[in-house]
Tab-separated table of C-alpha atoms in Angstrom:
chain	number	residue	atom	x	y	z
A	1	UNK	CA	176.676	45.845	8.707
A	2	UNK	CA	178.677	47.738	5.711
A	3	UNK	CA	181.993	48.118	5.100
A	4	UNK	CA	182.219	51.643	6.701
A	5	UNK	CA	180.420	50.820	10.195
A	6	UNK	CA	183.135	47.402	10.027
A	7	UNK	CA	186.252	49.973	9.778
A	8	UNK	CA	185.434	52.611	12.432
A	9	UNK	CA	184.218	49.852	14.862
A	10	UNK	CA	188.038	48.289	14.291
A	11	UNK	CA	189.793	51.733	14.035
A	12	UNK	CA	188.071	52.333	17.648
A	13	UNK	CA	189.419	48.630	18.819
A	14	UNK	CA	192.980	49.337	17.625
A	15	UNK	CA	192.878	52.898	19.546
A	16	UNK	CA	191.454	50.769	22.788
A	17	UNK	CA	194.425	48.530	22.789
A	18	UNK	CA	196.863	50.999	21.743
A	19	UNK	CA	195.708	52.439	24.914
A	20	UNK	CA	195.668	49.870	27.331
A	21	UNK	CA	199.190	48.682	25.947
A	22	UNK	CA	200.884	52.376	26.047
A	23	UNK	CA	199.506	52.385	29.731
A	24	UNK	CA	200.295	48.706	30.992
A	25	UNK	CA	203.388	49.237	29.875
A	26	UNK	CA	204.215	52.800	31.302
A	27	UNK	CA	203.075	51.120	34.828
A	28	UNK	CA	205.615	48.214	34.255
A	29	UNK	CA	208.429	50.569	33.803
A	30	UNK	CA	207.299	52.902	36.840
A	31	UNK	CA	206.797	49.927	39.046
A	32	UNK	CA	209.821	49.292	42.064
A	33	UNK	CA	211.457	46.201	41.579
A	34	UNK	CA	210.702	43.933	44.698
A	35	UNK	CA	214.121	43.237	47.248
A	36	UNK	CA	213.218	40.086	49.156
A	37	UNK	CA	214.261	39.124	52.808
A	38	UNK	CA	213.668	36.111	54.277
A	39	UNK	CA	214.272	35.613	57.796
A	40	UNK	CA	213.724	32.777	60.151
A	41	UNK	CA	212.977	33.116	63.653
A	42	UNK	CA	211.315	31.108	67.069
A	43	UNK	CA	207.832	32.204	66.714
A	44	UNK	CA	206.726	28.948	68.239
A	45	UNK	CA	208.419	26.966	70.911
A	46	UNK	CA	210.589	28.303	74.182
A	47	UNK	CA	212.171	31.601	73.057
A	48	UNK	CA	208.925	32.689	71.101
A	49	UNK	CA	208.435	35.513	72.885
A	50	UNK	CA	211.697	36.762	71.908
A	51	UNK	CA	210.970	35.741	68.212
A	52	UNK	CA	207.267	37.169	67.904
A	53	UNK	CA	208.576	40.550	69.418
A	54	UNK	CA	211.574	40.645	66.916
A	55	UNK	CA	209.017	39.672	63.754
A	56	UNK	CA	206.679	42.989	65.339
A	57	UNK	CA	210.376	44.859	64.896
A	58	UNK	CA	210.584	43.593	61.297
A	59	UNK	CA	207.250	44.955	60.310
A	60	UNK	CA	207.713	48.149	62.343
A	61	UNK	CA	210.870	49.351	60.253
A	62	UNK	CA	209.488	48.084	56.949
A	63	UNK	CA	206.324	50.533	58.124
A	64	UNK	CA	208.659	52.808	58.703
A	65	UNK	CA	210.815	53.030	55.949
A	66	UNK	CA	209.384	56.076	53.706
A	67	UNK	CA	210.587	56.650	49.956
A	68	UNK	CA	212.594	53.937	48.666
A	69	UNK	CA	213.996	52.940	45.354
A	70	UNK	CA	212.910	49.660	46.102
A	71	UNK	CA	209.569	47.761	47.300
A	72	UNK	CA	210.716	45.722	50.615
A	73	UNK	CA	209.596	42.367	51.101
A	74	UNK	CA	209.807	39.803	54.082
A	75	UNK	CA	208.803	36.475	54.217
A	76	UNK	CA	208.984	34.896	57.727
A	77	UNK	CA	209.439	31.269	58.157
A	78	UNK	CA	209.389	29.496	62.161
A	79	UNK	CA	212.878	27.361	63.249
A	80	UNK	CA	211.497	27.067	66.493
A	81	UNK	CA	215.005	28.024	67.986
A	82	UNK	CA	216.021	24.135	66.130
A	83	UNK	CA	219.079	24.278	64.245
A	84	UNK	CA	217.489	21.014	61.908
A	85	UNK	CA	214.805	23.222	61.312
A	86	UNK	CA	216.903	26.484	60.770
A	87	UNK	CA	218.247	24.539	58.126
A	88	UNK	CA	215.213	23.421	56.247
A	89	UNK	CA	213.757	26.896	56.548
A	90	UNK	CA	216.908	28.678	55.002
A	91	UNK	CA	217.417	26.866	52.323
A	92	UNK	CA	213.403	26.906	51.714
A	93	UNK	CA	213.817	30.599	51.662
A	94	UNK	CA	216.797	30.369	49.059
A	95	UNK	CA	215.550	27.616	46.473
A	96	UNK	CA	211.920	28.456	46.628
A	97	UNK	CA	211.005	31.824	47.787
A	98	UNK	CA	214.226	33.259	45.782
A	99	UNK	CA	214.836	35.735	48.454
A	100	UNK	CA	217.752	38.493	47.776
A	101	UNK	CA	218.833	38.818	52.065
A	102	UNK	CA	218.502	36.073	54.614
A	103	UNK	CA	217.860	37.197	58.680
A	104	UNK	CA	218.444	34.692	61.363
A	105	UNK	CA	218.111	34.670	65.285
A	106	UNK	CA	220.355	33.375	67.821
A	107	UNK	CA	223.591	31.193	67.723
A	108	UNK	CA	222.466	27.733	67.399
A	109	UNK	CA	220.569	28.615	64.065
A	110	UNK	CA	222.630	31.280	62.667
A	111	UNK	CA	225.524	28.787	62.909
A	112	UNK	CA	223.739	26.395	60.592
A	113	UNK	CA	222.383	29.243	58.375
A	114	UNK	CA	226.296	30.261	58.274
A	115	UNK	CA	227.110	27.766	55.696
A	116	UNK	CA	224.002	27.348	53.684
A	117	UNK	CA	224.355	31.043	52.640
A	118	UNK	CA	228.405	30.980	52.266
A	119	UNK	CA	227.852	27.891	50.069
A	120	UNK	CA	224.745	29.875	47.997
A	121	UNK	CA	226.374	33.257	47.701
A	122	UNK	CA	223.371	34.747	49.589
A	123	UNK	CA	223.983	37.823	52.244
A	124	UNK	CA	223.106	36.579	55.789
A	125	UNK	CA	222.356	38.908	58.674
A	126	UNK	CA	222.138	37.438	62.379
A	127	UNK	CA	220.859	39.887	64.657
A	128	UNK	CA	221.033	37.816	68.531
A	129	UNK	CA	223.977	35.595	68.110
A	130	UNK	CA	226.516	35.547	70.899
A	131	UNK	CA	228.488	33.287	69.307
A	132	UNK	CA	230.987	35.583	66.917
A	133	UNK	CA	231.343	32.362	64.073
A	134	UNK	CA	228.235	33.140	62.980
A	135	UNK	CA	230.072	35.970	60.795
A	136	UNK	CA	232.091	34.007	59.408
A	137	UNK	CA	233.033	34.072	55.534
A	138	UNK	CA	232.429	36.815	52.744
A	139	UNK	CA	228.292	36.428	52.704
A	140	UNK	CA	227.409	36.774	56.891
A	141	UNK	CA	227.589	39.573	59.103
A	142	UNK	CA	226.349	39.650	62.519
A	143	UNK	CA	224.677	42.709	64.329
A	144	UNK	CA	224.886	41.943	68.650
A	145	UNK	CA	226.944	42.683	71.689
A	146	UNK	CA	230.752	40.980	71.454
A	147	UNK	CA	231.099	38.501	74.453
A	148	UNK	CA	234.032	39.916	75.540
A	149	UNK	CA	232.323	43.353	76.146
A	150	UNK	CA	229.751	41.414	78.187
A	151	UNK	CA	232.500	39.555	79.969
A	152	UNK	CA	234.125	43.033	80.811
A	153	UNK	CA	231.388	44.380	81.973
A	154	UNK	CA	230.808	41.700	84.473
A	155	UNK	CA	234.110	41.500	86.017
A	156	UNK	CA	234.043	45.062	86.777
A	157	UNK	CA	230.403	44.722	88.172
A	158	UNK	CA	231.715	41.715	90.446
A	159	UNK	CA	234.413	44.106	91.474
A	160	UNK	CA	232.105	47.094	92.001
A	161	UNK	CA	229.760	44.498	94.627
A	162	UNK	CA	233.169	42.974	96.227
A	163	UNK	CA	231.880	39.477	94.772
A	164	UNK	CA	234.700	36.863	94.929
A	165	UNK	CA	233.358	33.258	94.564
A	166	UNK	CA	231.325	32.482	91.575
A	167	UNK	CA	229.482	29.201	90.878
A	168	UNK	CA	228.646	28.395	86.884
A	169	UNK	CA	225.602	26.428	86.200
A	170	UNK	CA	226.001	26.228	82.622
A	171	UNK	CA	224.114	24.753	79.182
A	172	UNK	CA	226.786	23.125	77.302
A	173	UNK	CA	225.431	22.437	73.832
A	174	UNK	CA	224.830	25.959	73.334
A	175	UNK	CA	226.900	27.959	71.167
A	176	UNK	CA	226.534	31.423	72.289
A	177	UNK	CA	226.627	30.080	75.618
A	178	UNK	CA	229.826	28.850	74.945
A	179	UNK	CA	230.977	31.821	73.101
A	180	UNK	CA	230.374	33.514	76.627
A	181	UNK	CA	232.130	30.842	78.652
A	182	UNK	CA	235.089	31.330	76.404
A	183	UNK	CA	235.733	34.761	76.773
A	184	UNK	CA	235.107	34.676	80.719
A	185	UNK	CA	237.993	32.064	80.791
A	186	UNK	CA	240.262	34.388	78.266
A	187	UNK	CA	239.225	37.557	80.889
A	188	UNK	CA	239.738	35.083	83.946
A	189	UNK	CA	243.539	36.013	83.999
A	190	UNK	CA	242.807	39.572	84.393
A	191	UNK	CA	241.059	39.596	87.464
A	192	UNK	CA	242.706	37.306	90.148
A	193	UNK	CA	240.308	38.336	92.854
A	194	UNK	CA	237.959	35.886	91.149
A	195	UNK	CA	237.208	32.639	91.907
A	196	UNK	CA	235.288	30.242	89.910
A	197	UNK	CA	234.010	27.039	92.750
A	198	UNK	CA	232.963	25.147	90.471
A	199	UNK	CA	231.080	24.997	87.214
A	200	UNK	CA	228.132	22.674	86.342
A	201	UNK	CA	227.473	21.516	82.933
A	202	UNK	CA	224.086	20.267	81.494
A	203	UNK	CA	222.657	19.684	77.896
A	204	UNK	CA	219.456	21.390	76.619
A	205	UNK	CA	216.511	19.531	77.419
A	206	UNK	CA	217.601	18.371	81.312
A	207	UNK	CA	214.764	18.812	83.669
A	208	UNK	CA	216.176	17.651	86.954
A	209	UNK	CA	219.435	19.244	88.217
A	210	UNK	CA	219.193	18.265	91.823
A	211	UNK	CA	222.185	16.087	91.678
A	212	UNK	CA	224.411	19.208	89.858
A	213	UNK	CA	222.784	21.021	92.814
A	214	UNK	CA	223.602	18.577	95.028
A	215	UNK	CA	227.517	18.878	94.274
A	216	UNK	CA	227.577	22.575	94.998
A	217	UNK	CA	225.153	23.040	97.667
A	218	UNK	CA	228.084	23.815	100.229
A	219	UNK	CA	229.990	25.829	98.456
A	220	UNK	CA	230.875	28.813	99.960
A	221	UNK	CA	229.709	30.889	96.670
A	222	UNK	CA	228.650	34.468	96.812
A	223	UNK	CA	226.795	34.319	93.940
A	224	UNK	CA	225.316	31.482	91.426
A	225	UNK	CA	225.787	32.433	87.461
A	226	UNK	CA	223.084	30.652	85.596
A	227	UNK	CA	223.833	30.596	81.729
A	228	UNK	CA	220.980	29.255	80.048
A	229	UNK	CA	217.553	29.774	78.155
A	230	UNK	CA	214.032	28.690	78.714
A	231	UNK	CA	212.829	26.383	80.157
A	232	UNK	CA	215.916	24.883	81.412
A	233	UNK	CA	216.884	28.254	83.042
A	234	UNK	CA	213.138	28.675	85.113
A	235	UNK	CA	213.542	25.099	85.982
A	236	UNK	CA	216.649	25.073	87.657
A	237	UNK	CA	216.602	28.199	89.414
A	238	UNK	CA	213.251	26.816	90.774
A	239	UNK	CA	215.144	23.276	92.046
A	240	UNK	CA	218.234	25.753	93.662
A	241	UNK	CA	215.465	27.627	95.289
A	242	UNK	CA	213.707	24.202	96.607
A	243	UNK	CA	217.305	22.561	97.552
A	244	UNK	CA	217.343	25.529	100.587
A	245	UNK	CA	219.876	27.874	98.577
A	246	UNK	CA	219.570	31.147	99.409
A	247	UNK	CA	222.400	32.585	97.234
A	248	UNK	CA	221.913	35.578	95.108
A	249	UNK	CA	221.812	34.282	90.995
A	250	UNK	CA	223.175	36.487	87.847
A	251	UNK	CA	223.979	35.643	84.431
A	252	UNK	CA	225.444	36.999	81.158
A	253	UNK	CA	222.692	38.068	78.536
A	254	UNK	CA	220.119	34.921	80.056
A	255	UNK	CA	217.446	36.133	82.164
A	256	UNK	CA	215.342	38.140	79.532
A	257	UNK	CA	214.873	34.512	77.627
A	258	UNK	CA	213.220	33.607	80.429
A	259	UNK	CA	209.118	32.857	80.039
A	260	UNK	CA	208.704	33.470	84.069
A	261	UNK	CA	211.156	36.716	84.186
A	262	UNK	CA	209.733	37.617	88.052
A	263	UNK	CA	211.355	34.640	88.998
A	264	UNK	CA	214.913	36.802	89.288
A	265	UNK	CA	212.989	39.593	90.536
A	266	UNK	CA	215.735	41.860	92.317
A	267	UNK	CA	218.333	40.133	90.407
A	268	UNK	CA	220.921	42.015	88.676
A	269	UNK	CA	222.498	40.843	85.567
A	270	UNK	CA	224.346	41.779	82.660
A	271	UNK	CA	222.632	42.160	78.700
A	272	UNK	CA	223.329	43.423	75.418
A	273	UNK	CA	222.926	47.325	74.200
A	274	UNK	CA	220.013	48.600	75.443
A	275	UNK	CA	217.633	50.037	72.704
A	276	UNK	CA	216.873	53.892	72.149
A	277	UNK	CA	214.377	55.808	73.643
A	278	UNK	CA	212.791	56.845	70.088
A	279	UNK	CA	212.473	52.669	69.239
A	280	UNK	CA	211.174	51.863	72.856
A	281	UNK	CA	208.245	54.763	72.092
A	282	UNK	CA	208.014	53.827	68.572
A	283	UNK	CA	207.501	50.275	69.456
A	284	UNK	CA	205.269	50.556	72.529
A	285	UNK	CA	203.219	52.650	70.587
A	286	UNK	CA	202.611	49.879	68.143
A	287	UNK	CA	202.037	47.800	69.755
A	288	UNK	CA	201.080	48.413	73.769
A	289	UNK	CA	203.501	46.380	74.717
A	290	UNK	CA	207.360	46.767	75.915
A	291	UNK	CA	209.804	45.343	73.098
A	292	UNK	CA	211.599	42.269	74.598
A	293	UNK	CA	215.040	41.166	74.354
A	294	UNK	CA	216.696	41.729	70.654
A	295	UNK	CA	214.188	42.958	68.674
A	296	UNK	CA	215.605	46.680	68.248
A	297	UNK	CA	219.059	44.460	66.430
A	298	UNK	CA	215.756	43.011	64.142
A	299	UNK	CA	214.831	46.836	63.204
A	300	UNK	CA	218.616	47.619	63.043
A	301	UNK	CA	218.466	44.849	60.184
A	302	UNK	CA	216.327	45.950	58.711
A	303	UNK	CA	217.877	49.070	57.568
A	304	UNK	CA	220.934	48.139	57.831
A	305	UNK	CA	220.319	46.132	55.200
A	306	UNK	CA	217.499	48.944	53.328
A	307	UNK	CA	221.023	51.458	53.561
A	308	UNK	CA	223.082	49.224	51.863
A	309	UNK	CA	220.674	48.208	48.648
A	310	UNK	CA	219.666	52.160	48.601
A	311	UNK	CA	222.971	53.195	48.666
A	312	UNK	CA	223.645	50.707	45.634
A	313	UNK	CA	220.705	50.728	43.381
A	314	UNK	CA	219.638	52.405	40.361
A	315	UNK	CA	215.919	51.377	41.529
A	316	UNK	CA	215.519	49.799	38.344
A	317	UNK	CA	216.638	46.502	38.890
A	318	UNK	CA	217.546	43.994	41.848
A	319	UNK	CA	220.990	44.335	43.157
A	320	UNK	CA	222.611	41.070	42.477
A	321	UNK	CA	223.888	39.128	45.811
A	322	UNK	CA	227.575	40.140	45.675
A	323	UNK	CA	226.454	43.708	45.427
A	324	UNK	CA	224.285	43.650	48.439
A	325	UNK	CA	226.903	41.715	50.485
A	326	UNK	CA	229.709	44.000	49.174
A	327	UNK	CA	227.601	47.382	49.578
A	328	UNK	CA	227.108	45.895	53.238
A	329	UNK	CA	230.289	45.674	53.728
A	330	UNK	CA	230.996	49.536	52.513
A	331	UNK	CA	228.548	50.418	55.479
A	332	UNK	CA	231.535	52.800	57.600
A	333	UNK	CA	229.096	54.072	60.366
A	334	UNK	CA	225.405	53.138	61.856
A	335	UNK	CA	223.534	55.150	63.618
A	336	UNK	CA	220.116	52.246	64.821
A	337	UNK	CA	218.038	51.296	67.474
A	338	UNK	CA	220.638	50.094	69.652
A	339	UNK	CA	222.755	53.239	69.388
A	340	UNK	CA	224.892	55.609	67.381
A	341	UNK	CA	228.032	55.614	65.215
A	342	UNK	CA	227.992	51.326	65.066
A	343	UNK	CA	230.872	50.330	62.750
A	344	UNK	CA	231.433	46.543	61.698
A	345	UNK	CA	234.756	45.178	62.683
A	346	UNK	CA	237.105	42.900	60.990
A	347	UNK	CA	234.990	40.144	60.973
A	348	UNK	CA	231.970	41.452	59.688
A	349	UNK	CA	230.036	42.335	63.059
A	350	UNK	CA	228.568	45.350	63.627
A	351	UNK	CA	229.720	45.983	67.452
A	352	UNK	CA	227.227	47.305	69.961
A	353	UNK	CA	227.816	47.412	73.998
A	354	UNK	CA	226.663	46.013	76.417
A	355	UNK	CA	224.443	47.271	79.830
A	356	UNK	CA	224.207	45.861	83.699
A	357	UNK	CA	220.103	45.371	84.234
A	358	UNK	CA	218.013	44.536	87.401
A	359	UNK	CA	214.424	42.408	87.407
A	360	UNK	CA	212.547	44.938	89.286
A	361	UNK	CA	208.233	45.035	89.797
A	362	UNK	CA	208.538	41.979	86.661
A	363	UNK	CA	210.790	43.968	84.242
A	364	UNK	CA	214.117	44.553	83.007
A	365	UNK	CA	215.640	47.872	84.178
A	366	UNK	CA	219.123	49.445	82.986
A	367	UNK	CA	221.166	50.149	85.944
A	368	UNK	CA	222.252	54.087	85.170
């Protein structure tokens, strides 16, 4: 091979990676930069129906998001509904997966997510915590109905029904149930026509309440209030129901966490802000199914959180953590799934209302 075949054939190999270098780097600089959220939720284990339908919200709003500075991603990670495992999952999420926003579900493991991203500067969002703590500090925000707006609601639906005596059956190590218990006792006061019999306390994981039955079964209650999840709450409404108690049952924002729902068919009840139209549609078209219990708050998160980075970002780069939690924050007004004009209060929630529902043909209805 001569000289002159040698320098076309490396004049032609210099062009070739001229070319692929000019282009490999044109698509690096026209790529989005990746935001990641990580979010734990109960996709096995009692409440996983609520956790699978909330993780089928996720997806749906990502799906829905159209142009973006930003690519979106979310990597899910199963607590089970166990605060020990909430725990292990969050930090998981922080140390290894690196992720920019955490998500949680419910009091008992938003509480221990609380501090794990307060202590790691990393913007938590809870989206199905009763219990108001879990906002607590600069870096988490919470996205659910106050208690007190449930507890409102209830007295004035007791009043409505002329319902005077009130029996508590009640899971004690249960933070959102607490939360609830709290502000019925603060709202107590206000409404003298109510009397509370008695209330019984159990811890998660009791399976035979016949002697808490037992202690009540003559009381001269006009209705029982059981405040607890599956499969504590299917199990003792089943032993009431075998003890010969015919008493109508309610609760505050428990029966859709129930596995056997028909159980309380008939039964009304109060529960948080009932989702839109457009995101009951939206979903059911999805997925043929109805969204359960929380899952709309999971698509408000989502861009919630999409609002705040967009609203932020140059789309070239990340936002840093105390820009997302400060352009959070910023957020004046919400207009989500679970209704219009939502504004965050003082101490970082992002209030929504709350609705009185009835079990009827196996399904939650809103009371109009």
């Amino acid at each position: 091979m001569n000289k002159k075949i040698v320098s076309i054939l490396v004049i032609i190999l210099l062009a070739v990676a001229v070319f692929f270098v000019f282009n490999s780097t044109k698509t690096n600089n026209t790529e989005k930069p990746t935001v990641k959220i990580g979010v734990t939720l109960p996709l096995t284990g009692d409440v996983a129906l609520l956790g699978q339908s909330s993780k089928k919200a996720i997806e749906l709003a990502l799906e829905n998001l159209g142009d973006t500075k930003y690519n979106y991603q979310v990597v899910f990670e199963d607590d089970q509904f166990k605060t020990q495992v909430g725990a292990t999952v969050a930090n998981k999420l922080i140390n290894v997966d690196k992720v920019d926003m955490l998500f949680s579900f419910g009091s008992p493991v938003g509480n221990v997510v609380n501090p794990i991203a307060e202590a790691q500067k990393v913007p938590h969002l809870n989206f199905f915590a009763s219990d108001t703590k879990v906002a607590n500090g600069e870096y988490n925000f919470l996205h659910y109905t106050p208690p007190y707006m449930d507890v409102q609601l209830f007295m004035k639906e007791l009043k409505k029904r002329n319902i005077k005596n009130l029996v508590f059956f009640e899971i004690s190590d249960n933070p959102g149930a607490a939360a609830i218990a709290q502000a019925f006792e603060k709202e107590l006061p206000n409404n003298p026509e109510v009397n509370v019999l008695a209330t019984q306390k159990f811890k998660s994981g009791t399976r035979d309440f016949r002697t808490l039955i037992s202690e009540v079964k003559d009381k001269p209650a006009d209705i029982l209030v059981l405040q607890s999840s599956s499969p504590e709450l299917e199990t003792l409404y089943k032993q009431i129901r075998e003890a010969g108690i015919t008493t109508p049952v309610t609760s505050i924002e428990t029966f859709e966490f129930a596995n056997e729902i028909g159980l309380f068919e008939g039964s009304w009840y109060i529960n948080a802000a009932d989702p839109q139209e457009w995101y009951v549609d939206a979903y059911t078209k999805k997925y043929n199914e109805s969204p359960k219990f929380g899952s709309a708050h999971a698509y408000d998160g989502v861009n919630l959180v999409v609002k705040a980075i967009e609203s932020i970002g140059d789309g070239k780069t990340v936002p840093t953590h105390d820009q997302i939690k400060d352009a959070i924050k910023n957020i004046k007004s919400f207009d989500g799934a679970v209704g219009k004009n939502l504004k965050f209060d003082s101490d970082g929630q992002l209030v929504s209302g709350a609705v009185v529902r009835e079990i009827k043909d196996g399904k939650p209805v809103t009371i109009k």
